[in-house]
Coordinates of C-alpha atoms and ligand atoms in Angstrom, one line a residue:
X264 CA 0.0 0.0 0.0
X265 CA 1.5 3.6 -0.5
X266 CA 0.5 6.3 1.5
X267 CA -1.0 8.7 0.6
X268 CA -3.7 7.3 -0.8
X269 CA -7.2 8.5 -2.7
X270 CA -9.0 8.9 0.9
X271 CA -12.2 10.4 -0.8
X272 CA -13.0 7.1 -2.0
X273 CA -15.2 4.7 -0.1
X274 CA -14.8 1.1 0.1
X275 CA -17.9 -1.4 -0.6
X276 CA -18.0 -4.7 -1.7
X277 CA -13.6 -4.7 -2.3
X278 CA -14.1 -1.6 -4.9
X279 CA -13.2 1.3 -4.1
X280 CA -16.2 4.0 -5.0
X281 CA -16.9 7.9 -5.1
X282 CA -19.7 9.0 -2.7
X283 CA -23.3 9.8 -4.2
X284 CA -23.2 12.5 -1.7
X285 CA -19.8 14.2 -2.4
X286 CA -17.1 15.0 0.0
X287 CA -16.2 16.2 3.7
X288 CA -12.6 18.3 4.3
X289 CA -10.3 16.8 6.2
X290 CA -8.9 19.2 9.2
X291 CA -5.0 18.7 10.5
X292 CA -6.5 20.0 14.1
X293 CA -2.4 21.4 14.9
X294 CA -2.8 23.7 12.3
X295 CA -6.5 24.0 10.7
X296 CA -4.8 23.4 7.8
X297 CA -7.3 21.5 5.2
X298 CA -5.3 18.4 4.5
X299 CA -7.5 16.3 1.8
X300 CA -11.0 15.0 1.7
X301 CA -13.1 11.9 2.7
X302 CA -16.4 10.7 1.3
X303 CA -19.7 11.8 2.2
X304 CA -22.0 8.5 2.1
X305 CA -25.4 8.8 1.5
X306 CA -28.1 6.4 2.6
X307 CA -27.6 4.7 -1.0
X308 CA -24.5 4.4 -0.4
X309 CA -25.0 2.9 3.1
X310 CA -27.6 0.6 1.5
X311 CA -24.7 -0.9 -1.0
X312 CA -22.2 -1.4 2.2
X313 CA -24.8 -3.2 3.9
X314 CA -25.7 -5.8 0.6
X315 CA -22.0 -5.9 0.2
X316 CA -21.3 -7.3 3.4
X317 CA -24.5 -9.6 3.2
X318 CA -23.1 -10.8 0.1
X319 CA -19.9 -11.7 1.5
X320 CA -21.5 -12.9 4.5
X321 CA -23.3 -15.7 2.9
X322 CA -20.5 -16.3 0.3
X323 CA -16.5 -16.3 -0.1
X324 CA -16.1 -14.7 3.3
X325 CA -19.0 -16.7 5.1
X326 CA -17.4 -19.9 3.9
X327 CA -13.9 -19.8 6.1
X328 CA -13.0 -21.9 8.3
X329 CA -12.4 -20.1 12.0
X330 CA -8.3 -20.8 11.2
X331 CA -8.6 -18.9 7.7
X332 CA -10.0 -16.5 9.4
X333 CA -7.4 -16.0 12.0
X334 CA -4.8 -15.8 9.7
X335 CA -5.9 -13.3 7.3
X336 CA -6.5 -11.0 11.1
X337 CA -3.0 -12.1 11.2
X338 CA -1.9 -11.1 8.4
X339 CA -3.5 -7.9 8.6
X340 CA -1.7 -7.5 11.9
X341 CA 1.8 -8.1 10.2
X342 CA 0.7 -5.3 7.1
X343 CA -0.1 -2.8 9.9
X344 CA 3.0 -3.4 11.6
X345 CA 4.9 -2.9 8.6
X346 CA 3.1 0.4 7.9
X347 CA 3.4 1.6 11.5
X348 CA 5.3 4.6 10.4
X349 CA 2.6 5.7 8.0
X350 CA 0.0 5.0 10.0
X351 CA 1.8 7.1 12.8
X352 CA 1.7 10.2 10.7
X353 CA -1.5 10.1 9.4
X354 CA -3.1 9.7 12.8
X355 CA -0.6 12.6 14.1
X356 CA -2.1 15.1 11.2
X357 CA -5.7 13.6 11.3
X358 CA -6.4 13.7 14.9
X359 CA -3.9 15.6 16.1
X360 CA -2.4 13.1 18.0
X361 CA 1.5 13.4 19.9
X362 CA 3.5 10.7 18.0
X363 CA 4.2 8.6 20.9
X364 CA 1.0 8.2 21.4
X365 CA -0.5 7.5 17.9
X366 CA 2.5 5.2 18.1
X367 CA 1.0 3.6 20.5
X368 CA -2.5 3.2 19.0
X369 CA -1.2 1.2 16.0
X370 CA 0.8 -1.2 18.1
X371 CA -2.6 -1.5 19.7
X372 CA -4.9 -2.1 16.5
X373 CA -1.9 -4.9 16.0
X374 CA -2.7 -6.1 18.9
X375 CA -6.0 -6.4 18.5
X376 CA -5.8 -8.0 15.0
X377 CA -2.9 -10.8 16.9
X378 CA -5.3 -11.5 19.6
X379 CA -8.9 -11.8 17.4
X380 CA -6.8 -13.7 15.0
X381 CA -5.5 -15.8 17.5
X382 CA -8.9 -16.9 19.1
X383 CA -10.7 -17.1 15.7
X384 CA -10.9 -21.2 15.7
X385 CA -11.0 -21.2 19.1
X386 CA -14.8 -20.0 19.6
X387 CA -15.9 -23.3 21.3
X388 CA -19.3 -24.4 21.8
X389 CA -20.8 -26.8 24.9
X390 CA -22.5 -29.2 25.6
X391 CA -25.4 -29.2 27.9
X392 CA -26.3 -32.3 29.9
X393 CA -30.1 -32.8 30.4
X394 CA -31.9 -35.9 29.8
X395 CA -30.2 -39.2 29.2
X396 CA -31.8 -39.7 25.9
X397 CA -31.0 -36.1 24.3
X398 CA -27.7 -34.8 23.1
X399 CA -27.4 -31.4 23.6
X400 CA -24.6 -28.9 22.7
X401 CA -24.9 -25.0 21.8
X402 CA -23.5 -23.3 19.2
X403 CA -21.8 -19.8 19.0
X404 CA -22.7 -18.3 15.8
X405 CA -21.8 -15.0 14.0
X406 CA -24.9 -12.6 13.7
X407 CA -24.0 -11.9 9.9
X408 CA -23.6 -8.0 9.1
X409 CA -22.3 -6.0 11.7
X410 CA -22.0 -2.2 11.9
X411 CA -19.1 -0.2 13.5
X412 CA -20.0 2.9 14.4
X413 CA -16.3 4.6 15.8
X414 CA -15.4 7.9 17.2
X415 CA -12.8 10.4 16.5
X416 CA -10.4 9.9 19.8
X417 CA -9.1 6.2 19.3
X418 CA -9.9 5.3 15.7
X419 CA -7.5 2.5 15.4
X420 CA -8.0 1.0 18.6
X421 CA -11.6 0.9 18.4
X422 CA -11.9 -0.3 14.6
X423 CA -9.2 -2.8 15.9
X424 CA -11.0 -4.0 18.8
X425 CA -14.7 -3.9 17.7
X426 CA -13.8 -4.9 14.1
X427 CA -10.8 -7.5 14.8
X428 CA -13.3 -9.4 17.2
X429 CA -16.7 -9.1 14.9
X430 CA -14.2 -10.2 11.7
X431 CA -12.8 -13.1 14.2
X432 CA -16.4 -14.5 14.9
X433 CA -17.4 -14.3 11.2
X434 CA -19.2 -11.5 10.6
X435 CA -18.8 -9.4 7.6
X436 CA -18.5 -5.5 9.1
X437 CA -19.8 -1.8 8.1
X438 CA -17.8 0.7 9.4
X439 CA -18.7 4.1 9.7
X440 CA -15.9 5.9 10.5
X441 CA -16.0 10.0 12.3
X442 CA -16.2 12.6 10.6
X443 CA -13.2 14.3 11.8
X444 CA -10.7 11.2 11.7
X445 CA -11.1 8.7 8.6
X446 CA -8.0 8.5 7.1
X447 CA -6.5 5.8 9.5
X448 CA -9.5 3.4 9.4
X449 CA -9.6 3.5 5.0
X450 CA -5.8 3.4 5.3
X451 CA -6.8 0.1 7.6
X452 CA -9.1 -1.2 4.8
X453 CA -6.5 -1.1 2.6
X454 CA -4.1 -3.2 4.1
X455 CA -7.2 -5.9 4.5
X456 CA -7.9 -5.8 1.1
X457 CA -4.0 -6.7 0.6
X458 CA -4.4 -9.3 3.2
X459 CA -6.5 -11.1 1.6
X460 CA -9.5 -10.5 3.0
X461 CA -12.5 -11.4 0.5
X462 CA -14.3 -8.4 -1.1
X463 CA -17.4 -7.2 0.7
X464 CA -15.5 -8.5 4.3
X465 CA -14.7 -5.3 5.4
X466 CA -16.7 -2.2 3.8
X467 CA -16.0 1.2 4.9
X468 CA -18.7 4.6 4.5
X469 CA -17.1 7.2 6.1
X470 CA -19.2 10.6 6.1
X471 CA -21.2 12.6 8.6
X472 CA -23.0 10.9 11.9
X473 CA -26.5 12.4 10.9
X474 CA -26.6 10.6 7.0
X475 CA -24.0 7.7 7.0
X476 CA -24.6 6.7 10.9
X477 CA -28.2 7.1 11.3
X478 CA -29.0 5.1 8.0
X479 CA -26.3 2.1 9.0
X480 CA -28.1 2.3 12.2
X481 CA -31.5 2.2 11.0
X482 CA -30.3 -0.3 8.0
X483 CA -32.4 -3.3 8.9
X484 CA -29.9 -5.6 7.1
X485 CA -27.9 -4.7 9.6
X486 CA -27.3 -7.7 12.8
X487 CA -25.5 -6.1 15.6
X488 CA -24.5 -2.2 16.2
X489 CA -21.3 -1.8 17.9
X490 CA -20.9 1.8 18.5
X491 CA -18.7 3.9 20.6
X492 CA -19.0 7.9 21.2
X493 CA -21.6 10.0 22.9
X494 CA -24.2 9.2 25.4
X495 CA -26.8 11.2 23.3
X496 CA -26.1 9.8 19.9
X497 CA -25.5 6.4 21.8
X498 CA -29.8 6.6 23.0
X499 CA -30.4 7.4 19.1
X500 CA -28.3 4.9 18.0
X501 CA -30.1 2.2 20.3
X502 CA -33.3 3.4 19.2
X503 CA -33.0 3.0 15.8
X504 CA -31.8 -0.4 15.6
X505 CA -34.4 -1.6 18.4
X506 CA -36.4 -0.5 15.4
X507 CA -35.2 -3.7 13.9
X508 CA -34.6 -5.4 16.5
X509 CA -31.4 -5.8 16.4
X510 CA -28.9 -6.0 19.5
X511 CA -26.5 -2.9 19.9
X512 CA -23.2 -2.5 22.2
X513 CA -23.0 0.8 23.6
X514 CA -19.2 2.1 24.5
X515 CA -20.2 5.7 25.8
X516 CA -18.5 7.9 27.9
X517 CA -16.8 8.5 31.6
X518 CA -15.9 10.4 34.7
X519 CA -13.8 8.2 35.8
X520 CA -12.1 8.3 39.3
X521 CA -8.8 7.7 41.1
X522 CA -9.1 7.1 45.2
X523 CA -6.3 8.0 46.5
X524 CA -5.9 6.6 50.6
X525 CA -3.6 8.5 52.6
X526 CA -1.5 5.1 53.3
X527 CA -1.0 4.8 49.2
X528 CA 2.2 4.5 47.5
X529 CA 2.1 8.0 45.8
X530 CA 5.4 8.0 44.1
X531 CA 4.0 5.2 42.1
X532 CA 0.6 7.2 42.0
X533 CA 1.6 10.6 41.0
X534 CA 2.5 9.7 37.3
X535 CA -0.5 7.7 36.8
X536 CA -2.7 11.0 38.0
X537 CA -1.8 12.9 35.4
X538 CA -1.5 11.0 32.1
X539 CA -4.8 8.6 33.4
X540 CA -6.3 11.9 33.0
X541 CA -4.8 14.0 30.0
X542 CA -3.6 11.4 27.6
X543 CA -4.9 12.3 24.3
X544 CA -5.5 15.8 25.4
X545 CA -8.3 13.9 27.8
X546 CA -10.0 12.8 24.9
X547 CA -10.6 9.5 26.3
X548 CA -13.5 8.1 27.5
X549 CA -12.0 6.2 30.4
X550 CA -9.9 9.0 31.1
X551 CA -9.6 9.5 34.9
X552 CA -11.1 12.7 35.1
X553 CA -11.8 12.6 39.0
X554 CA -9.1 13.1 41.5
X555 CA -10.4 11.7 45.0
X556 CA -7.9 12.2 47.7
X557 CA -7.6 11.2 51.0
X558 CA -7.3 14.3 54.0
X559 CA -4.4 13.5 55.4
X560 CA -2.6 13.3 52.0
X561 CA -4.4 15.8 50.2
X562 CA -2.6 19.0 50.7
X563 CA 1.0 17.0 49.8
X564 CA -0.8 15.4 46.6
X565 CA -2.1 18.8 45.1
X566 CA 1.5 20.1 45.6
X567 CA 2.6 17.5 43.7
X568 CA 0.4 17.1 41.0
X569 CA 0.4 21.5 40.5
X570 CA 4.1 20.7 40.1
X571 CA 3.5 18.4 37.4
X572 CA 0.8 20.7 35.5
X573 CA 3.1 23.5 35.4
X574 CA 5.7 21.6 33.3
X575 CA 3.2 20.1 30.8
X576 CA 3.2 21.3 27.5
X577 CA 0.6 21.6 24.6
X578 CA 1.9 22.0 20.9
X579 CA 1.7 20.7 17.5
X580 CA 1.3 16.9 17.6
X581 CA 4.3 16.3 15.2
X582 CA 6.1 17.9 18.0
X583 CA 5.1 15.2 20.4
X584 CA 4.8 17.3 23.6
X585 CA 2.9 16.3 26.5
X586 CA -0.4 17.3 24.5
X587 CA -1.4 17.7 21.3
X588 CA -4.6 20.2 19.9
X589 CA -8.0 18.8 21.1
X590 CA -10.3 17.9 17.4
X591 CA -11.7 20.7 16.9
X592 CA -12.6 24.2 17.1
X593 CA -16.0 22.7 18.1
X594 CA -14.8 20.7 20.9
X595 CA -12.5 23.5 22.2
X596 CA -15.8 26.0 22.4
X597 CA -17.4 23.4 24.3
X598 CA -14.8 22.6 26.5
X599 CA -14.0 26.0 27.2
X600 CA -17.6 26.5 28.1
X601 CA -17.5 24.4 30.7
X602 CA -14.4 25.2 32.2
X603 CA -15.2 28.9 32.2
X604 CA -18.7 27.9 34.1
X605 CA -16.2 26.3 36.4
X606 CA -14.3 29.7 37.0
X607 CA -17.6 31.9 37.4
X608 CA -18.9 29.8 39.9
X609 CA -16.3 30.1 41.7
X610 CA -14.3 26.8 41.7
X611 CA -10.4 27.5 42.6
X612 CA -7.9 26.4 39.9
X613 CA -5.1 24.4 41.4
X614 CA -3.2 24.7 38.6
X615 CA -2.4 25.0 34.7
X616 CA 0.3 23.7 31.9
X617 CA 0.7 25.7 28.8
X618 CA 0.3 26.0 25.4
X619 CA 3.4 26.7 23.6
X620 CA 3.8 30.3 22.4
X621 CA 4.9 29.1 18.7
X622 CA 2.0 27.1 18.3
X623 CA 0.2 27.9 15.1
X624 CA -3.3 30.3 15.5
X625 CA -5.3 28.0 13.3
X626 CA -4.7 25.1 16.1
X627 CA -7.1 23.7 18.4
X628 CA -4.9 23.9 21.7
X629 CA -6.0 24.1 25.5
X630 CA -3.8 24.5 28.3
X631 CA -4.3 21.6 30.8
X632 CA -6.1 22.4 34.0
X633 CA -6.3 21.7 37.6
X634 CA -9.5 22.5 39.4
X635 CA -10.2 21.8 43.0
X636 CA -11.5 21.5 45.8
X637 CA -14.9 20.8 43.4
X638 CA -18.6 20.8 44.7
X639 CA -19.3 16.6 43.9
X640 CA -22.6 17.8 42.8
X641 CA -21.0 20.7 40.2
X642 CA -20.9 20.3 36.7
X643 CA -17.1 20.0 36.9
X644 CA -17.7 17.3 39.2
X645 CA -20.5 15.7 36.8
X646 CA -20.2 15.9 33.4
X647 CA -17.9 14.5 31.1
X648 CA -15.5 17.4 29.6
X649 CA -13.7 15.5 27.2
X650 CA -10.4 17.4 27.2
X651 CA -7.7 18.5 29.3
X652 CA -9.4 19.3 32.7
X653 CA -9.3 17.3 35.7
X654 CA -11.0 17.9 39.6
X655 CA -10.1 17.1 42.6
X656 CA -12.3 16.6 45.8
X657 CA -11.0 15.9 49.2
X658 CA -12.8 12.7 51.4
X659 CA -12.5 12.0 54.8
X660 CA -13.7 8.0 55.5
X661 CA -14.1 5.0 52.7
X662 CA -17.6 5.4 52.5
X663 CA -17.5 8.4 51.6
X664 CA -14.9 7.6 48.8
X665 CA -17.2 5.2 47.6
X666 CA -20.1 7.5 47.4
X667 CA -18.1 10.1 46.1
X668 CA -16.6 7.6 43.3
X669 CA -19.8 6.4 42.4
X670 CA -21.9 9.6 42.7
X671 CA -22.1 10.1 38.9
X672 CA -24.5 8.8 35.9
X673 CA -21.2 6.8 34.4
X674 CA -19.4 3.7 35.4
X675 CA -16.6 3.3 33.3
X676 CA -13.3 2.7 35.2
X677 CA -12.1 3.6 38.6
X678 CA -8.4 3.2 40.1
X679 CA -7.7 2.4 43.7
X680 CA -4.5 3.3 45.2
X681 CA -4.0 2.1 48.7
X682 CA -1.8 -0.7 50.6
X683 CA -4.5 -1.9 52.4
X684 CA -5.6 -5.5 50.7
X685 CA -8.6 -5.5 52.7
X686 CA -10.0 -2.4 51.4
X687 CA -8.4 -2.8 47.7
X688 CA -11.0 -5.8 47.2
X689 CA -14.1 -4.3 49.1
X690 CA -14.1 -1.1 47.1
X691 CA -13.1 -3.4 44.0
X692 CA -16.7 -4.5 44.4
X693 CA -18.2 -1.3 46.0
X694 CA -17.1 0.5 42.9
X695 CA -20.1 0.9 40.0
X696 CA -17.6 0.6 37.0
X697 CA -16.9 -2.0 34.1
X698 CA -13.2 -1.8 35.1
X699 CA -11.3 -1.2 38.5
X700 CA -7.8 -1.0 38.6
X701 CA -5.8 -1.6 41.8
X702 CA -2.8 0.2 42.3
X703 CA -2.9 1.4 38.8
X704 CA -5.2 2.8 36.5
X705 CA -5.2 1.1 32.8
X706 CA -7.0 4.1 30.8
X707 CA -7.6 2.1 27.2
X708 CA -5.1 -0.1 27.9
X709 CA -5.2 -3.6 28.0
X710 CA -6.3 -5.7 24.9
X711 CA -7.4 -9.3 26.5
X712 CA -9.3 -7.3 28.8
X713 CA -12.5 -6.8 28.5
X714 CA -14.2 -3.5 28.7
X715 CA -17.2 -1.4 29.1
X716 CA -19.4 0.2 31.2
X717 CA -22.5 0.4 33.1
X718 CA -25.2 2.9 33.7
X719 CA -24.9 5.9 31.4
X720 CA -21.1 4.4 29.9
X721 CA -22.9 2.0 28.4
X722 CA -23.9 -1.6 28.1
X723 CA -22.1 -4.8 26.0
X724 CA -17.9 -5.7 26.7
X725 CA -15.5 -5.3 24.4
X726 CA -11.7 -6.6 24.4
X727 CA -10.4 -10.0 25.5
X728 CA -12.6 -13.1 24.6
X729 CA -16.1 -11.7 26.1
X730 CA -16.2 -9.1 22.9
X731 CA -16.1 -12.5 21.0
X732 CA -19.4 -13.5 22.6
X733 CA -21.3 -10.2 22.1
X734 CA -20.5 -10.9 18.5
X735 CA -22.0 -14.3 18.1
X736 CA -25.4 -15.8 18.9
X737 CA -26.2 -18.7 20.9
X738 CA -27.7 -22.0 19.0
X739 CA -29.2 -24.4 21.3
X740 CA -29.4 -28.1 19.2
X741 CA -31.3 -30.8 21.0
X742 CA -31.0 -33.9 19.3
X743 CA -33.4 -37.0 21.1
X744 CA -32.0 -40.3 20.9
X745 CA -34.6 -42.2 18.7
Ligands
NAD208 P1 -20.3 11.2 18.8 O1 -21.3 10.4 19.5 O2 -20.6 12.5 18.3 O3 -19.8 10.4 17.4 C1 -19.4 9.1 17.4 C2 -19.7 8.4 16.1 O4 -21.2 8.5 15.9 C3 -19.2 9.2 14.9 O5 -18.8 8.3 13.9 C4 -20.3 10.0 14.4 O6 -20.3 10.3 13.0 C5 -21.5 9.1 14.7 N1 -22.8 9.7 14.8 C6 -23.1 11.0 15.1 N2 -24.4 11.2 15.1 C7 -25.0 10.0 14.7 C8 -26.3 9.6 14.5 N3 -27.3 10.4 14.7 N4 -26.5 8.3 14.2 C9 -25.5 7.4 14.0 N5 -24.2 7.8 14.2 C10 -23.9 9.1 14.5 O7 -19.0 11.1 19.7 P2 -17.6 11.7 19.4 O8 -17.7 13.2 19.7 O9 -17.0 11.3 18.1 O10 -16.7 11.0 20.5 C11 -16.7 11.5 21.8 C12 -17.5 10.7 22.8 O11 -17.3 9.3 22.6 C13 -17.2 11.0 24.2 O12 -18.4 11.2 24.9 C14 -16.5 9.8 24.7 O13 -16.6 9.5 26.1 C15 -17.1 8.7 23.9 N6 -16.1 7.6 23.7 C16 -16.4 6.4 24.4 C17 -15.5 5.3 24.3 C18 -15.7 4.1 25.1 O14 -15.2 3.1 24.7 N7 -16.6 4.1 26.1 C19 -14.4 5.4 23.5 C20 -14.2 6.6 22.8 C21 -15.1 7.7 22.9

């Protein structure tokens, strides 16, 4: 594959197409440069995607054994490793990501592809004793078409883990990449096509959330919905595939929290503070946004961490500072909104990076912020900022730490830090989250893991073998003895 390639082309059925309804621009966020174009899908073009992949379903691709399977995910995973450099730079022009850390998402999407590809033949079924004169064992089977619906933040590690599993199971896949950050995921189509992968396998309709994702969505020929991103697109999401029944995993957003016990080992804590909660400019949705300390600690732990903030660093991505620009002028509006309702009402800030003074105008930059003491029942406190902000709020007892931690509508992650074993494994159930980490906090790490939340984060896992469940459907066979 050379890079760079004709990104305004869509992919359906192994051909790649121009877009019935035009293009989108393509915005380098460190700049605001216009950097190329993507396609805008239509609903007829949606409509093509989705008979493409039914096609393959039922034919070339459908036919593969679980092993064939595996090794055209690995494969893929070999191709992506060889283009690591190239996928690297487009991710650090496209979303604006620090190198080291779009770095880091392609050795994750190969990660994913090595561990789908790995457990594709090994999707066992059971057996079921019941009667003595029946044999009965249960099948996992693919759902058929499945639709990827993936967000701007992480593109290559959520095509990688949503699309690595749903490929590994035997579904043929729809993705519907954002709006603001395609180029990665058709760059990743284009290696699977050189894979091997059968045409109509893997179809890709980028374009905006309100044509291309509402009508995949709504597209009854459509099995499963996998999306990640918003709560309130999420609800609309769910409702228009319950209008065809069809079952939907929801990966939606976070405020996720660190407690922080005055008997915790906070040299080993410190770091993890800060980057759990401004990695990718906090565009993360188990970023840990929510800084719980301890009293006794709390006053040597703010020190600490307003040293820390005042030596971060915001800049161009290719520069690979401590941050990179958030998406999008849109984003930085609404994330300065709510920082600046933070200020007028009066919330202290602890402390604040910078953004560096050669940083081009046309870029999307924030300097990080520390706000606290926070009222738990504030906005700050509440909703989910999406960028580089974090809070902190002082606690006095465990229970209170608890109710603090789980005193919002999300339950993504949560980290514990404490030496107490004891109390590491009550709050580890306490804790209303999909993930808790002890002694560590894992934001988007961890590929065999698997992930997800509850309440308003969502419902479903993904990662680690459980993704390959919510990808397949259960066939009970009874077979009497007769
Ligand atoms: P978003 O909900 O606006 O967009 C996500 C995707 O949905 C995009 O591809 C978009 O085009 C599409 N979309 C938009 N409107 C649609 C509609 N009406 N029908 C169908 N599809 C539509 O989210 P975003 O701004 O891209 O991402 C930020 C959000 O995603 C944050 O809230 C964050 O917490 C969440 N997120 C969650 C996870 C997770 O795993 N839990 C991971 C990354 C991001």
């Amino acid at each position: 594959m050379s890079l760079p390639f004709r990104s305004e082309l869509l992919l359906i059925g192994g051909e790649w197409r121009t877009a019935a309804g035009g293009t989108l621009p393509v915005e380098d966020p460190s700049s605001g440069a216009i950097i190329g174009a993507i396609a805008r899908s239509s609903a007829t073009d949606v409509a093509a995607a989705v008979a493409a992949a039914r096609a393959a379903f039922e034919g070339e691709f459908g036919r593969l054994a679980g092993f064939e399977r595996g090794r055209l995910l690995a494969a893929l995973g070999r191709l992506v490793l060889a283009h690591a450099e190239q996928l690297t730079a487009l991710e650090v022009q496209d979303v604006g990501k620090p190198v080291t850390q779009a770095r880091a998402d392609v050795t994750a999407l190969a990660r994913y592809l090595e561990f789908y590809g790995g457990a594709a033949d090994k999707l066992h079924g059971t057996t079921i004793p019941y009667l003595n004169d029946y044999t009965i064992y249960a099948l996992r089977e693919p759902h058929g078409v499945t639709a990827h619906i993936i967000p701007w933040n992480y593109p290559m590690q959520i095509v990688g883990r949503s699309v690595g599993a749903a490929l590994a199971a035997g579904n043929a896949v729809v993705i519907k990449p954002a709006e603001e950050a395609s180029l990665s995921t058709l760059a990743f189509a284009r290696l699977a096509l050189e894979a091997g992968f059968p045409p109509g396998a893997i179809n890709v309709v980028p374009g905006l959330g309100e044509e291309a994702g509402a009508a995949l969505a709504a597209h009854p020929g459509v099995n499963h919905v996998s999306f990640t991103g918003s709560v309130e697109v999420g609800i609309a999401v769910q409702a228009a595939a319950a209008r065809h029944v069809a079952p939907v995993t929801l990966e939606l957003g976070g405020k996720s929290p660190q407690l922080v016990f005055d008997d915790a080992d906070l040299d080993a804590a410190l770091p993890l503070l800060v980057r759990a909660g401004l990695q990718n400019a906090g565009q993360t949705c188990s970023a840990s946004s929510r800084l719980l300390l301890q009293r006794g600690i709390y006053t040597q732990v703010v020190e600490a961490l307003a040293l820390r903030y005042r030596a971060l660093r915001a800049g161009p991505a290719a520069r690979d500072l401590d941050l990179g620009p958030v998406i999008s002028a849109g984003q930085r509006r609404r994330i300065l909104t709510l920082i600046e309702a933070g200020i007028a009402a009066g919330v202290p800030v602890l402390a604040r990076g910078e953004v560096v003074a050669d940083a081009p105008a046309g870029g999307h930059y924030l300097a990080p912020l520390l706000f606290g003491p926070v009222p738990p029942g504030s906005p700050l406190a509440q909703e989910e900022v999406f960028g580089p902000v974090q809070v902190v709020l002082p606690f006095d007892s465990e229970e209170e730490a608890v109710a603090l931690a789980n005193g919002t509508r999300f339950g993504l992650v949560a980290g514990v830090w404490t030496r107490d074993a004891g109390r590491q494994h009550r709050l580890a159930r306490q804790l209303r989250a999909g993930q808790v980490f002890l002694n560590d906090y894992g934001a988007a790490g961890g590929v065999e893991l698997p992930f997800g939340g509850v309440g308003w984060s969502g419902h479903g896992r993904e990662k680690g073998m459980e993704a390959l469940h919510g990808f397949t459907t259960l066939k009970t066979v009874a077979a009497r003895h007769r």
